[in-house]
mmCIF file of C-alpha atoms in Angstrom:
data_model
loop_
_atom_site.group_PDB
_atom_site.id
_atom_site.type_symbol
_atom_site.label_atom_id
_atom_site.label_comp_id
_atom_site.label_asym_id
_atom_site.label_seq_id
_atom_site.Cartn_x
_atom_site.Cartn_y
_atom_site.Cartn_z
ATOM 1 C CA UNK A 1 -28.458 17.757 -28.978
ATOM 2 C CA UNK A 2 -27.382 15.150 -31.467
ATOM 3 C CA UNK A 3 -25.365 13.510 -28.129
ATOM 4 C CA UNK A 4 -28.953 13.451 -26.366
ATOM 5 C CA UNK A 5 -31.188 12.436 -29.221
ATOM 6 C CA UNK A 6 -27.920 9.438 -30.456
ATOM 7 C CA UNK A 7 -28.369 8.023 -26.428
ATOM 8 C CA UNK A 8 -32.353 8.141 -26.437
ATOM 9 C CA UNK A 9 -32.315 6.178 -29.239
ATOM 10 C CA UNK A 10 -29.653 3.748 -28.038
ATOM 11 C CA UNK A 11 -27.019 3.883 -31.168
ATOM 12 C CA UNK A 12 -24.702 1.574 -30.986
ATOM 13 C CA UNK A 13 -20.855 2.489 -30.777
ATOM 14 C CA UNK A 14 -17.997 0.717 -32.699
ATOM 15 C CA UNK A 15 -17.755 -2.238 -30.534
ATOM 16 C CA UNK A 16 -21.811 -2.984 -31.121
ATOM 17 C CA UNK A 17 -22.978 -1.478 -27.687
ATOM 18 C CA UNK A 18 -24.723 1.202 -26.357
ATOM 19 C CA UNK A 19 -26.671 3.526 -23.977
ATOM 20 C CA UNK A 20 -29.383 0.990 -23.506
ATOM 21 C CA UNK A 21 -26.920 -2.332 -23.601
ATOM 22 C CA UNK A 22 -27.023 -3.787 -20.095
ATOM 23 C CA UNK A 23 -24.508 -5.823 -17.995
ATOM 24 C CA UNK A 24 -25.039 -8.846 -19.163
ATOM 25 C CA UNK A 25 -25.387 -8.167 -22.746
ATOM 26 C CA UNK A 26 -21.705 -6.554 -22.675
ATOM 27 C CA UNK A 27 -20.208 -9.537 -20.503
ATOM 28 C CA UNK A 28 -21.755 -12.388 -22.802
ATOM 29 C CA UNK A 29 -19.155 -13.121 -24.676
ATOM 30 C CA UNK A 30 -16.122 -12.234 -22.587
ATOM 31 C CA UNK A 31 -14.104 -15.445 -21.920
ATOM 32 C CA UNK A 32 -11.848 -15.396 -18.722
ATOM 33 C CA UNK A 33 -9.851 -18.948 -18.923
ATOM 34 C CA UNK A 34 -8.113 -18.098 -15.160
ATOM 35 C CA UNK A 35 -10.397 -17.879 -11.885
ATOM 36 C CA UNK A 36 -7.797 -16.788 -9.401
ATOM 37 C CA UNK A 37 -8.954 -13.199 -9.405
ATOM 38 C CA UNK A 38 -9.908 -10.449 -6.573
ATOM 39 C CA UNK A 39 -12.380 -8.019 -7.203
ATOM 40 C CA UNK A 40 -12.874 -4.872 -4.582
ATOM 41 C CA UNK A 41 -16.049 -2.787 -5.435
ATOM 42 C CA UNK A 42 -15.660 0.240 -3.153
ATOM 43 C CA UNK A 43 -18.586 3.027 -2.806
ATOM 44 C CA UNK A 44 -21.382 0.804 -1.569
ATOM 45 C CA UNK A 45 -22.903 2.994 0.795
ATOM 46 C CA UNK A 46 -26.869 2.609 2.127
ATOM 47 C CA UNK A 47 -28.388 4.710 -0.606
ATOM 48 C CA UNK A 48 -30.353 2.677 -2.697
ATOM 49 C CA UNK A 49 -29.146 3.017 -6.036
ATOM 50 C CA UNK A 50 -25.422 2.438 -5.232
ATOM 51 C CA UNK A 51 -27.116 -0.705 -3.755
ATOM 52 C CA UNK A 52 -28.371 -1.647 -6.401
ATOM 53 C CA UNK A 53 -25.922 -0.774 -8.750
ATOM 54 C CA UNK A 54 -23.148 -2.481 -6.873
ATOM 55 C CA UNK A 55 -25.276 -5.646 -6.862
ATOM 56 C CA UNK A 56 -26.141 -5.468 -10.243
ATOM 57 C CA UNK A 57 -21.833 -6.261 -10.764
ATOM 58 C CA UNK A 58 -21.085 -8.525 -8.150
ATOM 59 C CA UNK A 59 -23.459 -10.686 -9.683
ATOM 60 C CA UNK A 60 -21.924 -10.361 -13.280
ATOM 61 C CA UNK A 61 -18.185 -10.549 -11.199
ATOM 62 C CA UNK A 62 -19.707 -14.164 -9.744
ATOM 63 C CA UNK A 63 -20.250 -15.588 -12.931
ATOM 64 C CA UNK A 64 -16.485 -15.757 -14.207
ATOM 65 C CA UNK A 65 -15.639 -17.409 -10.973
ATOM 66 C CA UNK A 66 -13.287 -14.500 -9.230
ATOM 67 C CA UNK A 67 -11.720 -16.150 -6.317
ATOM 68 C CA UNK A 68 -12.730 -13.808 -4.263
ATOM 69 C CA UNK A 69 -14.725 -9.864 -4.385
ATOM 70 C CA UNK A 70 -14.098 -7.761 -1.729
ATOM 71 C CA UNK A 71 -16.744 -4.740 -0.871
ATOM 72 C CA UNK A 72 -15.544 -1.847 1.216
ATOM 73 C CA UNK A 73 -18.649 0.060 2.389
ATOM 74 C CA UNK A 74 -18.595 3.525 3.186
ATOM 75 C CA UNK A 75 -20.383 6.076 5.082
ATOM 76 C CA UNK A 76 -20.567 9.442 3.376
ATOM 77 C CA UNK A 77 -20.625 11.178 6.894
ATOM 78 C CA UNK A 78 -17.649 9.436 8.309
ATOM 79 C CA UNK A 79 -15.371 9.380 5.320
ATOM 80 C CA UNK A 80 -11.917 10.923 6.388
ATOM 81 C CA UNK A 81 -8.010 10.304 5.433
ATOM 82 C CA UNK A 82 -7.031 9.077 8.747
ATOM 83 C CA UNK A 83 -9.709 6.667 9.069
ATOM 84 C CA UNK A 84 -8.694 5.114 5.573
ATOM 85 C CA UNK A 85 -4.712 4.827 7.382
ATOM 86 C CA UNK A 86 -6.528 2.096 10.276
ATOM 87 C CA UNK A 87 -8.695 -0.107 7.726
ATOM 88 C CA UNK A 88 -6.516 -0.011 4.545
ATOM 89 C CA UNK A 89 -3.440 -1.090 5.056
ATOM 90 C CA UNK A 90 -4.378 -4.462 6.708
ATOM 91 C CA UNK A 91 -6.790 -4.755 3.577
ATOM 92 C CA UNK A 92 -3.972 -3.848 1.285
ATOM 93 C CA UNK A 93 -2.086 -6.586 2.684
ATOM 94 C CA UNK A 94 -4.260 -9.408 2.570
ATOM 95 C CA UNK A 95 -5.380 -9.041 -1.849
ATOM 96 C CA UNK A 96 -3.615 -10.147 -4.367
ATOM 97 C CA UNK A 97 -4.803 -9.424 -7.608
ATOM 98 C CA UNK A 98 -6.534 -6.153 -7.908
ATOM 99 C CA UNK A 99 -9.730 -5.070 -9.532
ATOM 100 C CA UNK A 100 -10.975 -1.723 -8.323
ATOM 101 C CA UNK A 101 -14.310 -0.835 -9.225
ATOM 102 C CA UNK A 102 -16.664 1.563 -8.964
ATOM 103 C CA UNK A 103 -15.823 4.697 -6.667
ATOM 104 C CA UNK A 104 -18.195 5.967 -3.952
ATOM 105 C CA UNK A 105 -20.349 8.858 -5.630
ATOM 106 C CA UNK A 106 -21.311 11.931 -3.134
ATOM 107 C CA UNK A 107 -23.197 15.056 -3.669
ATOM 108 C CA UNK A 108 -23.590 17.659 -1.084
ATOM 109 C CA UNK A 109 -25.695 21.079 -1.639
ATOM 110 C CA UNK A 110 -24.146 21.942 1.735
ATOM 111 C CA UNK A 111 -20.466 23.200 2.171
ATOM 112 C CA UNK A 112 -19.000 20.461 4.314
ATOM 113 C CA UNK A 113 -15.330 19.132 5.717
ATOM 114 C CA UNK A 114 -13.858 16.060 6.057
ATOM 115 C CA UNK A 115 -12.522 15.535 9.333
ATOM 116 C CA UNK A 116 -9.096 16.572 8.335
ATOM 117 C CA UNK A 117 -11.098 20.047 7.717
ATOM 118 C CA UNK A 118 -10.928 19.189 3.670
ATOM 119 C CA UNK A 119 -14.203 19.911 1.478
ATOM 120 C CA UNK A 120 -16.287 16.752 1.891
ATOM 121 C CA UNK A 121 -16.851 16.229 -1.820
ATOM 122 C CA UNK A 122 -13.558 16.207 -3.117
ATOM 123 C CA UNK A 123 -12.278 14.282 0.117
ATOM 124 C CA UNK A 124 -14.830 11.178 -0.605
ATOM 125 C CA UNK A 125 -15.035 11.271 -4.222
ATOM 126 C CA UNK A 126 -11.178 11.629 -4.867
ATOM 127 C CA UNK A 127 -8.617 11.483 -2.182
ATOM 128 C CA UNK A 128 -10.087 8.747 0.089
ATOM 129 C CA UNK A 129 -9.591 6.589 -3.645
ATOM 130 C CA UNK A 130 -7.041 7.975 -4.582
ATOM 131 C CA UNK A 131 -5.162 7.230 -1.059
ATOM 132 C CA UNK A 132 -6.666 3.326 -1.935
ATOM 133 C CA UNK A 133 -5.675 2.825 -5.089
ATOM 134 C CA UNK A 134 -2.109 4.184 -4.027
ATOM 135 C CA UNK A 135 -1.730 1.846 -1.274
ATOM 136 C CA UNK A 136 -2.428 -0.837 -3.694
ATOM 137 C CA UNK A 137 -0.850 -0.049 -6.868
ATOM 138 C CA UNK A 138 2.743 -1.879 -6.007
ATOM 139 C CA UNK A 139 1.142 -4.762 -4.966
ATOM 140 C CA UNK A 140 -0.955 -4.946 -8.182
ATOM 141 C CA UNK A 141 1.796 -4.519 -10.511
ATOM 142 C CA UNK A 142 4.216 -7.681 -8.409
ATOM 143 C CA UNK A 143 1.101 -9.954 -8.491
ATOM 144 C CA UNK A 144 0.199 -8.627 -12.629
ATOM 145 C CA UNK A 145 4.044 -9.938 -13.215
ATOM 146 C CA UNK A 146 4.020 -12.903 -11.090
ATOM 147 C CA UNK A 147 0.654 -14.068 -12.272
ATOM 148 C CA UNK A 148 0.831 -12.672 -16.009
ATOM 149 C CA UNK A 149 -2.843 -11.459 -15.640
ATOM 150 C CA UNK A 150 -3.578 -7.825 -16.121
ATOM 151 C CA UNK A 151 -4.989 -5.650 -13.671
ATOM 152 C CA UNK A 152 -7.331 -3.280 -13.952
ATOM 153 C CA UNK A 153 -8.505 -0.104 -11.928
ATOM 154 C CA UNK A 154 -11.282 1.847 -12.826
ATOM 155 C CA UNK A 155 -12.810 4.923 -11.892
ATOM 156 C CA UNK A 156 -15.784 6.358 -11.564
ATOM 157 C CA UNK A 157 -16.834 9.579 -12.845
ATOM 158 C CA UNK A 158 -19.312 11.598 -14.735
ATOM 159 C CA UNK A 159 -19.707 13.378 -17.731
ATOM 160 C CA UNK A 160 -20.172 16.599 -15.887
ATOM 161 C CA UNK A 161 -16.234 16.877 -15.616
ATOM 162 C CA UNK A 162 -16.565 18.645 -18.678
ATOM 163 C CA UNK A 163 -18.539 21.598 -17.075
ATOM 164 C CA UNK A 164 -15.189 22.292 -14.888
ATOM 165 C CA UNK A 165 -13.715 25.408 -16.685
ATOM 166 C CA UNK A 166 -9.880 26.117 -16.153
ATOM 167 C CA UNK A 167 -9.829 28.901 -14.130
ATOM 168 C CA UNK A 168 -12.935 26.957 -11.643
ATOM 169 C CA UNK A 169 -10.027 23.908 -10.908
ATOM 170 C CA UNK A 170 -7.211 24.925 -8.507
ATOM 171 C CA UNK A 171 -6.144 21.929 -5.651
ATOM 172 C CA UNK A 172 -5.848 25.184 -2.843
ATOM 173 C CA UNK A 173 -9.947 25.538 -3.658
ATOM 174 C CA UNK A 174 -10.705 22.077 -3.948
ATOM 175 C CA UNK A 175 -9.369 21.914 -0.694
ATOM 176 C CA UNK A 176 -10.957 24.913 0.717
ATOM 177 C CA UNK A 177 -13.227 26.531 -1.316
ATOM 178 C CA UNK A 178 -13.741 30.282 -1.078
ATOM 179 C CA UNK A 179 -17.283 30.278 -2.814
ATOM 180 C CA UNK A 180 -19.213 26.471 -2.406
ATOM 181 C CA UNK A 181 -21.530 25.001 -4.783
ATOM 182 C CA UNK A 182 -22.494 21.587 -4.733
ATOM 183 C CA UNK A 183 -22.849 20.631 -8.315
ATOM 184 C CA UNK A 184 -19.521 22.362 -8.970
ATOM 185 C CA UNK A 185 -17.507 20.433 -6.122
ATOM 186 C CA UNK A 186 -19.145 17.725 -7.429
ATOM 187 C CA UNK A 187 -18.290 18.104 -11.641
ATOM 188 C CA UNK A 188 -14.629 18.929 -10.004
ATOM 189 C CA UNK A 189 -14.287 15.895 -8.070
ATOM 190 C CA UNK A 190 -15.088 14.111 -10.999
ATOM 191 C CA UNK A 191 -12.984 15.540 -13.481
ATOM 192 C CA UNK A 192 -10.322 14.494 -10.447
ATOM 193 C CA UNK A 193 -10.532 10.841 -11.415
ATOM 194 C CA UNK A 194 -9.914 10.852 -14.651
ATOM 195 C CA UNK A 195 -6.782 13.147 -14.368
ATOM 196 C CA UNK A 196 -5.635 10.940 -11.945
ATOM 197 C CA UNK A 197 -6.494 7.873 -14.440
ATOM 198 C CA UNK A 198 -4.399 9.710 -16.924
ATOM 199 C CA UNK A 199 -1.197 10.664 -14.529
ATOM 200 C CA UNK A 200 -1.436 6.904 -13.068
ATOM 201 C CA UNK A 201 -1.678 5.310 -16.273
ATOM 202 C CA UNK A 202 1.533 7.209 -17.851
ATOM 203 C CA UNK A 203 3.306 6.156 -14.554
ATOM 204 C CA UNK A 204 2.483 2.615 -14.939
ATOM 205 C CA UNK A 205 3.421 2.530 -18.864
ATOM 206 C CA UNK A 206 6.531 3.965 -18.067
ATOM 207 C CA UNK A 207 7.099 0.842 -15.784
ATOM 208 C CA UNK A 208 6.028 -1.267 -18.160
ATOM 209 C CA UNK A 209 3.814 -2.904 -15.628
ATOM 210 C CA UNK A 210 0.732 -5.046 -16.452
ATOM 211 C CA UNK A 211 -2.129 -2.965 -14.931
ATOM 212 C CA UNK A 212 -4.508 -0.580 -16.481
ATOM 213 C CA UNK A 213 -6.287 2.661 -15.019
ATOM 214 C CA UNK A 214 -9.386 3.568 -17.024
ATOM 215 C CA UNK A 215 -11.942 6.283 -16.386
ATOM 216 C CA UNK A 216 -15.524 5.331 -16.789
ATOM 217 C CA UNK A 217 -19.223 6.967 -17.029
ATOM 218 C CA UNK A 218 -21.435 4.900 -16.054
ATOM 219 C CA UNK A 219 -24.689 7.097 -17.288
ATOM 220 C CA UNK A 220 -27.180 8.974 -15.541
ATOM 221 C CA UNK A 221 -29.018 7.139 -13.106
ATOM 222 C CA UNK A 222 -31.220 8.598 -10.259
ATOM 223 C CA UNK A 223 -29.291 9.664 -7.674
ATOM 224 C CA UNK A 224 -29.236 12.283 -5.142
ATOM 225 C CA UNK A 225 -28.445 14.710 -7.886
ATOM 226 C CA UNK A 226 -31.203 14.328 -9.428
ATOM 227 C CA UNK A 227 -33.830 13.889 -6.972
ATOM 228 C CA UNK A 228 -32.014 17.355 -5.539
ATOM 229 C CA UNK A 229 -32.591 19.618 -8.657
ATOM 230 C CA UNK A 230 -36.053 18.406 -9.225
ATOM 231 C CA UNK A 231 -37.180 20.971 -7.467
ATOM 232 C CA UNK A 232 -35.748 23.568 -9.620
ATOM 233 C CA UNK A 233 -36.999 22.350 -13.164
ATOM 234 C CA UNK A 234 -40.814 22.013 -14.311
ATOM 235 C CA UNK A 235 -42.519 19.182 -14.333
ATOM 236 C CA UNK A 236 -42.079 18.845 -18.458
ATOM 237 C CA UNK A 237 -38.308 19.148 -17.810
ATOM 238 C CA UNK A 238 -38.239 16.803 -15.210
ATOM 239 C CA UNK A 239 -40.540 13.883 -17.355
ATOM 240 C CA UNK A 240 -37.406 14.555 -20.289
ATOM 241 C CA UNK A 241 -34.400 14.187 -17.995
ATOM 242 C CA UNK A 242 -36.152 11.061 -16.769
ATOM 243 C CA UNK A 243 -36.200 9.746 -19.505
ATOM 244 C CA UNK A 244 -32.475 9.824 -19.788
ATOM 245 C CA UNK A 245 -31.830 7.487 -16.714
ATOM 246 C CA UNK A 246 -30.653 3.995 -16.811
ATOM 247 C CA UNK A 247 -31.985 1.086 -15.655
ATOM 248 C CA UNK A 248 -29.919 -0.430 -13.107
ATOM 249 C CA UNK A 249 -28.155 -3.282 -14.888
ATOM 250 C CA UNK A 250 -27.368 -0.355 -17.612
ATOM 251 C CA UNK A 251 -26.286 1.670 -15.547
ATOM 252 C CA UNK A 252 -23.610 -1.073 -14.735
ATOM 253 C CA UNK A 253 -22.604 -1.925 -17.983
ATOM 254 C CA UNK A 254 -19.984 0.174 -18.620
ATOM 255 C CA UNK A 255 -17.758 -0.846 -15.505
ATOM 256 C CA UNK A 256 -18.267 -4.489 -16.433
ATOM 257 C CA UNK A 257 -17.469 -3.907 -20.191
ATOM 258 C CA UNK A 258 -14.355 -2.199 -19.172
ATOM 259 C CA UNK A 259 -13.096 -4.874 -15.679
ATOM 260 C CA UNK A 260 -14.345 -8.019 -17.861
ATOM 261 C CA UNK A 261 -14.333 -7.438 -21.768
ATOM 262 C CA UNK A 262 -10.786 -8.768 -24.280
ATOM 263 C CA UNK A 263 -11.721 -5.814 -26.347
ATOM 264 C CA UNK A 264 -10.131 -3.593 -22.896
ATOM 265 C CA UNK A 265 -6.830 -5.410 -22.741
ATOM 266 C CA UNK A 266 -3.807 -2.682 -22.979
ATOM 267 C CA UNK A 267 -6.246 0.282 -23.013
ATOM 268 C CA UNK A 268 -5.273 2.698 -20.240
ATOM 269 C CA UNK A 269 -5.964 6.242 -19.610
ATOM 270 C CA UNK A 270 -9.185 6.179 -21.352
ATOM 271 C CA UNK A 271 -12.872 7.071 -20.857
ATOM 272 C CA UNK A 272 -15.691 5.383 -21.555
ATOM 273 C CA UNK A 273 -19.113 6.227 -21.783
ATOM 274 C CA UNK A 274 -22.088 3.918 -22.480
ATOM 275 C CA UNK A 275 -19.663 0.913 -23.004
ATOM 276 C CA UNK A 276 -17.429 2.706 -25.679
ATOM 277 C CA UNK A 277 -14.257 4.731 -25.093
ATOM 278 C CA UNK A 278 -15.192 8.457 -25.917
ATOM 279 C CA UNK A 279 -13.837 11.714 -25.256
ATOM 280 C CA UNK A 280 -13.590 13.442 -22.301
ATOM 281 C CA UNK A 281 -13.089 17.014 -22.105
ATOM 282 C CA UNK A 282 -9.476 19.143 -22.773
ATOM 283 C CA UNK A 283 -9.007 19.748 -19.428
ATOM 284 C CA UNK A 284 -9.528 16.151 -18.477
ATOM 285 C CA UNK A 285 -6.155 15.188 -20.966
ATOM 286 C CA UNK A 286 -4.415 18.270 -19.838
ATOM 287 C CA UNK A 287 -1.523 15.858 -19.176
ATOM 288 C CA UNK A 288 0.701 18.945 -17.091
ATOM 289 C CA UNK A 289 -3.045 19.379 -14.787
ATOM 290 C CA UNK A 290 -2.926 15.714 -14.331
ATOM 291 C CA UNK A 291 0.739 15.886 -12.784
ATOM 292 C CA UNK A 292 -0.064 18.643 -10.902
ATOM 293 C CA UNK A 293 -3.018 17.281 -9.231
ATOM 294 C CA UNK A 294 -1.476 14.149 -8.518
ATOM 295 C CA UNK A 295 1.940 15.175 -6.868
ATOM 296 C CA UNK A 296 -0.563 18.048 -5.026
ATOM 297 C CA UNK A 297 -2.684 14.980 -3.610
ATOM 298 C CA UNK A 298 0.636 13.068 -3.072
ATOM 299 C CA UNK A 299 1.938 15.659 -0.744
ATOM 300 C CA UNK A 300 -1.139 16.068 1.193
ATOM 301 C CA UNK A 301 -1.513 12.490 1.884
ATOM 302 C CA UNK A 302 2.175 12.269 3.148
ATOM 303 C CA UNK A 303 1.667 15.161 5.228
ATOM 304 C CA UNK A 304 -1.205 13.844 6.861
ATOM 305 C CA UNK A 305 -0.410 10.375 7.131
ATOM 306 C CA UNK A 306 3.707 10.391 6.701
ATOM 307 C CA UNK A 307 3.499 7.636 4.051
ATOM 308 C CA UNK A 308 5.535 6.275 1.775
ATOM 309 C CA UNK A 309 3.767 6.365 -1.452
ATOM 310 C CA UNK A 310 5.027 5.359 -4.906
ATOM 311 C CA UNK A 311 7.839 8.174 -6.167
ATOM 312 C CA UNK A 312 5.985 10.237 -8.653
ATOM 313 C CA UNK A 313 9.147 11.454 -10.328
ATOM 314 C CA UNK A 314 8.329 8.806 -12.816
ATOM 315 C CA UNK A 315 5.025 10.502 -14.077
#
């Protein structure tokens, strides 16, 4: 309650922003002195608030002059592994420094597979980005070294993760689960990318390589979620919870504060919520969960695609 009543009211945090700052408010005084950049902003897909949303960034991205922003639509019907193994690699090729935004968000009421016969939820939200951000790590960390400008990755999640309870988060259910529901694939998928922002980011440190993997929230905004559970609450619950959702430009805040601000440089492994880092729950820095998932996901990938991925001995 004191969560819900601090974010209606739009408290700042320590840095002097908030549930109600918006994108351009947390950019306005970050200062970029180097223009050779490359920004990919995956997820845009033809609902209209990941429109929007996406927008809403690329617009704030223009302003310091990146050399180049790269948007990889998706589908949320056609998502699959082996598709990502025809685009990506070309793709992967042809960047040079990285800037991974905002992941593709996907709820499904409906049990669904990928076409690698994977639960649909946990294929789009995690492994197709996971696969991505794999493919482009090395290259990220030579151009970081070469160019002496930090990369950044950045996930997107929500602050559902925390409704995942231990015994609810096992990679063979993921997979297949035994029992479906959608807002639980969905919380579980999400509490995916920030284990994998912790796991990444302890590789990386152990390199001592110039990139950054952060895990943000960008706040509730109306999405399918929403408009699919309205339904189920009364029309006084429903005129509450809307008054929780962001407008788009704050709901894009938080990714921008985190790709664009000084005050990020060096942070890794974090999450951030309203354009703060916060805490996410203990599962979510179960550090031993994090391996597990990530050397899980590494195998599949190999299996399905036989390839050569960075050696996660080093996590």
């Amino acid at each position: 309650m004191k969560g819900t009543l601090r974010y209606l009211a739009g408290i700042a945090g320590p840095n002097g922003f908030g549930s109600r700052s918006t994108a351009e408010q947390v950019t306005q005084h970050c200062f970029l002195p180097y223009s050779h950049l490359t920004a990919i902003i995956t997820g845009l897909s033809s609902l209209h608030f990941k429109w929007m949303i996406s927008f809403e960034m690329l617009g704030i991205f223009k302003q310091f002059l990146w050399s180049r922003i790269s948007c990889v639509p998706f589908d949320e019907r056609q998502v699959s592994i082996s598709s990502t193994k025809i685009k990506e690699p070309k793709f992967c090729c042809n960047t040079e420094a990285h800037h991974s935004s905002p992941r593709i968000r996907i709820f499904s009421p409906n049990l669904e597979f990928s076409e690698e016969k994977i639960e649909l939820t946990f294929a789009t939200n995690f492994l197709g980005h996971y696969l991505l951000t794999e493919m482009l790590i090395e290259k990220m960390i030579d151009t970081a070294k070469k160019s002496g400008i930090e990369g950044r990755v950045i996930n997107l999640t929500s602050v559902i993760h925390s409704w995942v309870k231990p015994d609810c988060f096992s990679f063979p259910e993921l997979l297949h689960p035994t029992k479906y529901n959608g807002t639980k694939a969905y919380a579980q998928s999400k509490l995916a990318t920030i284990l994998h922002a912790k796991a990444l980011s302890r590789r990386l440190k152990d390199r001592n390589a110039n990139v950054t993997i952060n895990a943000v929230h960008p706040g509730i905004v109306k999405t399918g979620i929403i408009r699919a559970h309205k339904g189920l609450l009364t029309d006084s619950l429903f005129l509450i919870a809307s008054k929780l959702l962001k407008s788009v430009s704050q709901g894009a805040a938080t990714t921008c504060y985190v790709a664009l601000s000084n005050e990020t440089k060096r942070i890794s492994g974090k999450y951030f919520a309203d354009s703060n880092e916060t805490n996410c729950s203990d599962l979510a820095n179960d550090v031993s969960l994090a391996l597990k998932l990530c050397t899980n996901s590494h195998t599949l990938i190999h299996d399905y695609l036989h390839l050569s991925l960075p050696n996660l001995s080093l996590l």
